Amino acid sequence: MRKICTFLLLNFVVLLSFEQLHAQATASEMQQLINDQFSFAAQQYKILEKNVPNDKMPKTYYANTGKVESSETKWWCSGFFPASLLYIYEHTNDQEVLSIARKRLALQEPMKHYTGNHDLGFMMFAPFGNYYRLFKDPKDHKTIDTAAMSLITRYRPQIKSIQSWNKNKNFNCPVIIDNMMNLELLMWASANGGDPVFREIAINHANSTLANHYRPDHSAFHVLDYDLETGKLIAGKNHQGYNDASAWARGQAWGFYGFTMMYRFEKDEKYLNQAKNIIKFLLNHPNMPADKIPFWDFNAPNIPNALRDASAASILASGLLELAQFTKGKESKYYVETARQIIVKLASDQYRAKLGENGGFLLMHGVGHLPANSEVDVPLSYGDYYFLEAMHRYKNWVLK
Ligand code: GLY
């Protein structure tokens, strides 16, 4: 009997140390990978900076023309370049990167007054939220508050939602799932001394999204179209996805990240449950590839030959790392491990460009708006940003 016990105990010790050794090896591999990716990003983004006029922001790159396409600062993605530079600076301490970031922040700053769409969170909170986190200058806090004020001009009380785009030939009052991301600006501003109305609006919007945007299987429409006269929902529709009934990959990722973020601020279980339901739907979807880099739409007709969207994968990886913070044990480990696999895949030659290539962007193979044949299989500034954010989170939350 004693011999059996000793044998079992020895096995347990061997197994335990094997598991620990494995975890240590994974941690040190990830540390190395993340450090390498940030060092690379510092070099690559200096190249990107040279490819973009001083009064514009980088948008994408087309290999066939060899040209970086740039945008005005009112384009929804304009804040991602300075925001990415700040993550890169934070992890490399590269002063040249910081000075490029500052130059680009100054260019973006007047957009705090923009009210032409709902994208103020992307445009202003990604860059200035990060800058304030790092440097705590009250001037930047004010910029964030002003941007929040601009965003709430689009709140429509009759539908308890923020109107995403203006009325156009396709939609009366469109509210898109992407809008969940812009709530972070409002929640943060309110939690940091800003007007409590920012929070109230964000909660109303999140609750309307929860009630109206999701189908019973926890997939989301891209667009909800409302009638502002009656306050009634007209229909769930599509814009950037395959069709009205499909699950456009990036939209699912925005919703997942958004509800996880709402739980961070509110600690309301219904947001946590929603985030869990969305990620369960996505990770168990028969069309989710084994490497977890989603096809651009889960219902794209030519799966498995459909294009992948690296940007959706980046957003999922970053969101998964946050969801892991709010869960325990096996469940939390599963989210971390899934995020790790995505990061490793995105950092591989299959997705991450080589120095000097890809116009200076980090990731290849993003899909912007396939039905409009716009930005298809190209780098996307937000793909890079959430990839960097995922590695930042992994380093700070998993490796520390
Ligand atoms: N409309 C924002 C996006 O393309 O995800």
Coordinates of C-alpha atoms and ligand atoms in Angstrom, one line a residue:
M1 CA 0.0 0.0 0.0
R2 CA 2.8 2.4 1.0
K3 CA 4.6 1.6 -2.3
I4 CA 1.5 2.4 -4.3
C5 CA 1.1 5.7 -2.4
T6 CA 4.7 6.7 -3.0
F7 CA 4.4 5.8 -6.7
L8 CA 1.2 7.9 -7.0
L9 CA 2.8 10.8 -5.2
L10 CA 5.9 10.7 -7.4
N11 CA 3.8 10.7 -10.5
F12 CA 1.9 13.7 -9.2
V13 CA 5.1 15.6 -8.5
V14 CA 6.5 14.7 -12.0
L15 CA 3.2 15.7 -13.6
L16 CA 3.0 18.9 -11.6
S17 CA 6.5 20.0 -12.5
F18 CA 5.9 19.0 -16.2
E19 CA 2.8 21.3 -16.2
Q20 CA 4.8 24.1 -14.5
L21 CA 7.7 23.7 -16.8
H22 CA 5.4 23.8 -19.8
A23 CA 3.7 27.0 -18.5
Q24 CA 7.1 28.6 -17.9
A25 CA 8.3 27.7 -21.4
T26 CA 5.1 29.2 -22.9
A27 CA 5.5 32.4 -20.8
S28 CA 9.1 32.8 -21.9
E29 CA 8.2 32.2 -25.5
M30 CA 5.4 34.7 -25.3
Q31 CA 7.6 37.3 -23.6
Q32 CA 10.2 36.9 -26.4
L33 CA 7.5 37.0 -29.2
I34 CA 5.9 40.1 -27.8
N35 CA 9.2 42.0 -27.3
D36 CA 10.2 41.0 -30.8
Q37 CA 6.8 42.2 -32.2
F38 CA 7.0 45.6 -30.5
S39 CA 10.7 46.1 -31.6
F40 CA 9.7 45.3 -35.1
A41 CA 6.6 47.6 -34.9
A42 CA 8.9 50.5 -33.9
Q43 CA 10.9 50.1 -37.1
Q44 CA 8.0 49.3 -39.3
Y45 CA 5.9 52.3 -38.1
K46 CA 8.7 54.7 -38.8
I47 CA 8.5 53.5 -42.4
L48 CA 4.7 53.9 -42.3
E49 CA 5.2 57.5 -41.0
K50 CA 7.3 58.3 -44.1
N51 CA 4.7 57.0 -46.4
V52 CA 1.9 59.3 -45.2
P53 CA 1.6 63.1 -45.8
N54 CA 1.9 65.2 -42.7
D55 CA -1.7 66.3 -42.8
K56 CA -3.2 62.8 -43.3
M57 CA -3.5 59.5 -41.5
P58 CA -2.6 56.0 -42.9
K59 CA -5.6 54.0 -44.0
T60 CA -4.3 51.0 -46.0
Y61 CA -1.8 49.8 -48.6
Y62 CA -2.4 48.3 -52.0
A63 CA 0.3 45.9 -53.1
N64 CA -0.6 46.3 -56.8
T65 CA 0.1 50.0 -56.8
G66 CA 2.7 49.9 -54.0
K67 CA 1.0 52.9 -52.5
V68 CA -0.2 53.7 -48.9
E69 CA -3.7 55.2 -49.0
S70 CA -4.2 57.9 -46.5
S71 CA -7.3 59.6 -45.0
E72 CA -8.5 62.8 -43.7
T73 CA -8.6 63.1 -39.9
K74 CA -12.4 62.8 -39.9
W75 CA -12.2 59.2 -41.3
W76 CA -13.3 56.8 -38.6
C77 CA -9.9 55.1 -38.4
S78 CA -7.8 58.3 -38.1
G79 CA -7.0 57.8 -34.4
F80 CA -5.5 54.4 -34.7
F81 CA -2.1 55.5 -36.0
P82 CA -1.2 57.7 -33.1
A83 CA -2.8 55.2 -30.7
S84 CA -0.7 52.3 -32.1
L85 CA 2.4 54.4 -31.9
L86 CA 1.7 55.0 -28.2
Y87 CA 1.5 51.2 -27.4
I88 CA 4.7 50.8 -29.4
Y89 CA 6.4 53.6 -27.5
E90 CA 5.2 52.2 -24.1
H91 CA 6.8 48.8 -24.9
T92 CA 10.1 50.0 -26.5
N93 CA 10.7 53.4 -24.9
D94 CA 11.6 54.6 -28.5
Q95 CA 11.6 58.4 -28.3
E96 CA 11.4 58.8 -32.0
V97 CA 8.2 56.8 -32.0
L98 CA 6.8 59.0 -29.2
S99 CA 7.7 62.2 -31.1
I100 CA 5.8 60.9 -34.2
A101 CA 2.9 60.0 -32.0
R102 CA 2.8 63.5 -30.6
K103 CA 2.9 65.0 -34.0
R104 CA 0.0 62.9 -35.2
L105 CA -2.0 63.5 -32.0
A106 CA -1.7 67.2 -32.6
L107 CA -3.2 66.6 -36.1
Q108 CA -6.1 64.6 -34.7
E109 CA -6.9 66.8 -31.7
P110 CA -9.4 69.2 -33.5
M111 CA -11.6 66.2 -34.3
K112 CA -12.8 66.3 -30.7
H113 CA -15.5 68.6 -32.1
Y114 CA -16.6 66.3 -34.9
T115 CA -20.3 65.3 -34.8
G116 CA -20.7 63.8 -38.4
N117 CA -20.9 60.2 -37.2
H118 CA -20.6 58.0 -34.1
D119 CA -17.0 57.1 -34.4
L120 CA -15.6 59.5 -31.8
G121 CA -14.5 56.7 -29.5
F122 CA -12.3 55.2 -32.2
M123 CA -11.1 58.5 -33.4
M124 CA -10.4 60.2 -30.1
F125 CA -10.4 57.7 -27.2
A126 CA -8.0 55.3 -28.7
P127 CA -5.3 57.9 -29.1
F128 CA -6.1 60.4 -26.3
G129 CA -7.2 57.7 -23.8
N130 CA -3.8 56.0 -24.2
Y131 CA -2.0 59.3 -24.1
Y132 CA -3.7 60.4 -21.0
R133 CA -3.1 57.0 -19.4
L134 CA 0.6 57.4 -20.0
F135 CA 1.2 61.2 -19.4
K136 CA -1.8 62.3 -17.3
D137 CA -1.9 65.8 -18.8
P138 CA -5.2 67.5 -17.8
K139 CA -5.3 69.1 -21.3
D140 CA -5.8 65.6 -22.8
H141 CA -8.5 64.7 -20.2
K142 CA -10.4 67.8 -21.5
T143 CA -10.0 66.6 -25.1
I144 CA -11.6 63.3 -24.1
D145 CA -14.5 65.1 -22.3
T146 CA -15.1 67.3 -25.3
A147 CA -15.1 64.3 -27.6
A148 CA -17.7 62.6 -25.3
M149 CA -19.8 65.7 -25.5
S150 CA -19.6 65.7 -29.3
L151 CA -20.6 62.0 -29.4
I152 CA -23.7 62.4 -27.3
T153 CA -25.1 65.0 -29.8
R154 CA -26.0 61.9 -31.7
Y155 CA -28.1 60.3 -28.9
R156 CA -31.7 59.8 -29.9
P157 CA -33.9 59.4 -26.8
Q158 CA -36.8 58.0 -28.7
I159 CA -34.8 54.9 -29.6
K160 CA -32.4 55.1 -26.6
S161 CA -29.5 54.7 -28.9
I162 CA -26.7 56.8 -30.5
Q163 CA -27.3 57.3 -34.2
S164 CA -24.3 55.9 -36.1
W165 CA -24.6 57.4 -39.5
N166 CA -26.8 60.1 -40.9
K167 CA -30.0 59.3 -42.8
N168 CA -29.0 58.1 -46.3
K169 CA -30.5 56.3 -49.3
N170 CA -30.4 52.9 -47.5
F171 CA -31.2 53.7 -43.9
N172 CA -33.5 56.1 -42.0
C173 CA -31.7 56.1 -38.6
P174 CA -28.9 53.5 -38.7
V175 CA -27.4 52.1 -35.5
I176 CA -24.5 49.7 -36.2
I177 CA -23.1 47.1 -33.9
D178 CA -19.6 48.8 -34.1
N179 CA -21.1 51.5 -32.0
M180 CA -20.6 49.4 -28.9
M181 CA -16.9 50.3 -29.1
N182 CA -17.6 54.0 -28.9
L183 CA -19.2 53.6 -25.5
E184 CA -15.8 53.2 -23.9
L185 CA -15.2 56.9 -24.5
L186 CA -18.5 57.8 -22.6
M187 CA -18.0 55.3 -19.8
W188 CA -14.4 56.4 -19.2
A189 CA -15.2 60.1 -19.3
S190 CA -18.1 59.6 -16.8
A191 CA -16.1 57.4 -14.5
N192 CA -13.3 60.0 -14.4
G193 CA -15.2 63.1 -13.3
G194 CA -17.1 63.7 -16.5
D195 CA -20.9 64.3 -16.9
P196 CA -22.9 61.4 -15.5
V197 CA -25.1 61.7 -18.5
F198 CA -22.3 60.1 -20.6
R199 CA -22.7 56.9 -18.6
E200 CA -26.5 57.0 -18.7
I201 CA -26.4 57.3 -22.5
A202 CA -23.9 54.5 -22.8
I203 CA -25.9 52.2 -20.7
N204 CA -29.1 53.0 -22.6
H205 CA -27.3 52.3 -25.8
A206 CA -25.8 49.0 -24.6
N207 CA -29.3 47.9 -23.4
S208 CA -30.9 48.8 -26.7
T209 CA -28.2 46.8 -28.5
L210 CA -28.8 43.9 -26.2
A211 CA -32.5 44.0 -26.8
N212 CA -32.5 44.6 -30.5
H213 CA -29.3 43.8 -32.2
Y214 CA -28.9 40.1 -31.4
R215 CA -30.5 37.1 -32.9
P216 CA -31.4 34.1 -30.8
D217 CA -28.1 32.3 -31.7
H218 CA -26.2 35.4 -30.3
S219 CA -25.0 36.6 -33.7
A220 CA -25.6 40.3 -34.4
F221 CA -27.0 42.2 -37.3
H222 CA -24.6 44.8 -38.6
V223 CA -27.2 47.6 -38.9
L224 CA -30.5 48.3 -37.1
D225 CA -32.6 50.8 -38.9
Y226 CA -35.0 52.8 -36.8
D227 CA -37.9 55.1 -37.5
L228 CA -37.2 58.2 -35.5
E229 CA -40.8 59.5 -35.9
T230 CA -42.3 56.4 -34.2
G231 CA -39.2 55.2 -32.3
K232 CA -39.9 51.8 -33.8
L233 CA -37.3 49.4 -35.2
I234 CA -37.8 49.0 -38.9
A235 CA -35.4 46.1 -39.5
G236 CA -32.1 44.4 -38.9
K237 CA -30.0 44.8 -42.0
N238 CA -26.5 44.4 -43.4
H239 CA -23.9 46.8 -44.8
Q240 CA -20.4 45.4 -44.7
G241 CA -21.3 41.7 -44.3
Y242 CA -22.6 39.1 -46.7
N243 CA -26.3 39.5 -46.2
D244 CA -29.0 40.5 -43.7
A245 CA -29.0 37.1 -42.1
S246 CA -25.2 36.6 -41.9
A247 CA -22.7 37.1 -39.1
W248 CA -20.2 39.6 -40.4
A249 CA -17.0 38.7 -38.5
R250 CA -15.7 42.1 -37.4
G251 CA -19.2 43.2 -36.3
Q252 CA -19.3 40.1 -34.1
A253 CA -15.9 41.0 -32.7
W254 CA -16.9 44.7 -32.0
G255 CA -20.0 43.5 -30.1
F256 CA -18.0 41.0 -28.1
Y257 CA -15.3 43.5 -27.1
G258 CA -18.0 46.1 -26.4
F259 CA -20.0 44.1 -24.0
T260 CA -16.8 42.9 -22.2
M261 CA -15.8 46.5 -21.9
M262 CA -19.2 47.5 -20.5
Y263 CA -18.9 44.8 -17.8
R264 CA -15.5 46.3 -16.9
F265 CA -17.2 49.6 -16.0
E266 CA -20.6 48.5 -14.8
K267 CA -20.1 45.0 -13.3
D268 CA -23.6 44.2 -14.6
E269 CA -23.9 40.4 -15.1
K270 CA -26.0 40.8 -18.2
Y271 CA -23.1 42.4 -20.1
L272 CA -20.8 39.6 -19.0
N273 CA -23.3 36.9 -20.0
Q274 CA -23.7 38.6 -23.4
A275 CA -19.9 38.6 -23.9
K276 CA -19.7 35.0 -23.0
N277 CA -22.6 34.1 -25.3
I278 CA -21.1 35.9 -28.2
I279 CA -17.7 34.3 -27.8
K280 CA -19.3 30.9 -27.4
F281 CA -21.2 31.3 -30.6
L282 CA -18.1 32.4 -32.4
L283 CA -15.6 29.9 -31.1
N284 CA -18.0 27.0 -31.6
H285 CA -19.2 28.1 -35.0
P286 CA -18.7 25.3 -37.6
N287 CA -17.2 28.0 -39.9
M288 CA -14.6 29.2 -37.3
P289 CA -11.3 28.0 -38.7
A290 CA -9.0 25.9 -36.4
D291 CA -6.5 28.7 -36.1
K292 CA -9.3 31.1 -35.0
I293 CA -8.6 33.8 -37.6
P294 CA -12.2 34.2 -38.8
F295 CA -13.4 34.3 -42.4
W296 CA -14.6 37.9 -43.2
D297 CA -18.2 36.7 -42.7
F298 CA -19.2 33.5 -40.9
N299 CA -21.7 32.9 -43.7
A300 CA -19.5 33.8 -46.6
P301 CA -20.7 31.6 -49.5
N302 CA -17.3 30.3 -50.5
I303 CA -16.0 29.1 -47.2
P304 CA -13.4 27.5 -46.9
N305 CA -12.0 29.6 -49.7
A306 CA -13.3 32.9 -48.4
L307 CA -10.9 35.6 -47.3
R308 CA -9.9 35.7 -43.7
D309 CA -10.1 39.0 -41.7
A310 CA -7.0 39.6 -39.5
S311 CA -8.6 42.6 -38.0
A312 CA -11.5 40.6 -36.6
A313 CA -9.0 38.2 -35.1
S314 CA -7.0 41.0 -33.4
I315 CA -10.2 42.5 -31.8
L316 CA -11.2 39.0 -30.6
A317 CA -7.8 38.3 -29.1
S318 CA -7.8 41.6 -27.2
G319 CA -11.4 41.1 -26.0
L320 CA -10.7 37.5 -24.9
L321 CA -7.9 38.7 -22.7
E322 CA -10.2 41.1 -21.0
L323 CA -12.9 38.5 -20.6
A324 CA -10.3 36.2 -19.0
Q325 CA -9.9 38.8 -16.2
F326 CA -13.6 38.5 -15.3
T327 CA -13.7 34.7 -15.3
K328 CA -12.0 32.0 -13.3
G329 CA -10.2 28.7 -13.5
K330 CA -10.6 26.6 -16.7
E331 CA -12.8 29.1 -18.4
S332 CA -10.4 32.0 -17.9
K333 CA -7.5 29.8 -19.1
Y334 CA -9.4 28.8 -22.2
Y335 CA -9.9 32.5 -23.1
V336 CA -6.2 33.3 -22.5
E337 CA -5.1 30.3 -24.5
T338 CA -7.3 31.1 -27.4
A339 CA -6.0 34.7 -27.4
R340 CA -2.5 33.4 -27.3
Q341 CA -3.1 31.2 -30.3
I342 CA -4.5 34.1 -32.2
I343 CA -1.5 36.3 -31.3
V344 CA 1.0 33.7 -32.3
K345 CA -0.8 33.1 -35.6
L346 CA -1.0 36.8 -36.4
A347 CA 2.7 37.2 -35.6
S348 CA 3.6 34.5 -38.0
D349 CA 4.8 35.0 -41.6
Q350 CA 1.3 34.2 -42.8
Y351 CA -0.1 37.5 -41.4
R352 CA 2.7 39.7 -40.2
A353 CA 4.5 41.6 -42.9
K354 CA 8.3 41.8 -43.3
L355 CA 10.3 45.0 -42.6
G356 CA 9.7 47.6 -45.3
E357 CA 6.8 45.6 -46.9
N358 CA 3.1 46.2 -46.6
G359 CA 3.5 49.9 -46.9
G360 CA 4.8 49.9 -43.2
F361 CA 1.7 48.3 -41.7
L362 CA 2.1 45.3 -39.4
L363 CA -0.6 42.9 -40.4
M364 CA -1.7 41.7 -43.9
H365 CA -5.0 40.2 -44.9
G366 CA -7.7 42.4 -43.4
V367 CA -11.1 42.9 -45.0
G368 CA -12.6 46.3 -44.8
H369 CA -15.8 46.4 -46.8
L370 CA -16.0 43.5 -49.2
P371 CA -19.5 44.0 -50.7
A372 CA -18.3 47.5 -51.8
N373 CA -15.0 46.0 -53.0
S374 CA -13.2 48.4 -50.7
E375 CA -10.1 47.5 -48.7
V376 CA -10.2 43.8 -49.5
D377 CA -7.3 41.6 -48.3
V378 CA -5.2 44.5 -47.2
P379 CA -3.6 45.9 -44.1
L380 CA -6.0 47.9 -41.8
S381 CA -4.9 50.4 -39.2
Y382 CA -7.3 49.0 -36.6
G383 CA -6.1 45.4 -37.3
D384 CA -2.7 46.6 -36.2
Y385 CA -4.0 48.6 -33.2
Y386 CA -5.9 45.7 -31.6
F387 CA -3.0 43.3 -32.4
L388 CA -0.7 45.6 -30.4
E389 CA -3.3 46.0 -27.7
A390 CA -3.7 42.3 -27.4
M391 CA 0.0 41.9 -26.9
H392 CA 0.0 44.8 -24.4
R393 CA -2.7 43.1 -22.5
Y394 CA -1.0 39.7 -22.7
K395 CA 2.2 41.1 -21.3
N396 CA 0.6 43.1 -18.5
W397 CA -2.1 40.7 -17.5
V398 CA -0.9 37.2 -18.3
L399 CA 2.9 37.4 -18.0
K400 CA 3.1 39.7 -14.9
Ligands
GLY1 N1 -17.5 50.3 -39.8 C1 -16.3 50.0 -39.1 C2 -15.7 48.7 -39.6 O1 -15.4 48.6 -40.7 O2 -15.5 47.9 -38.8

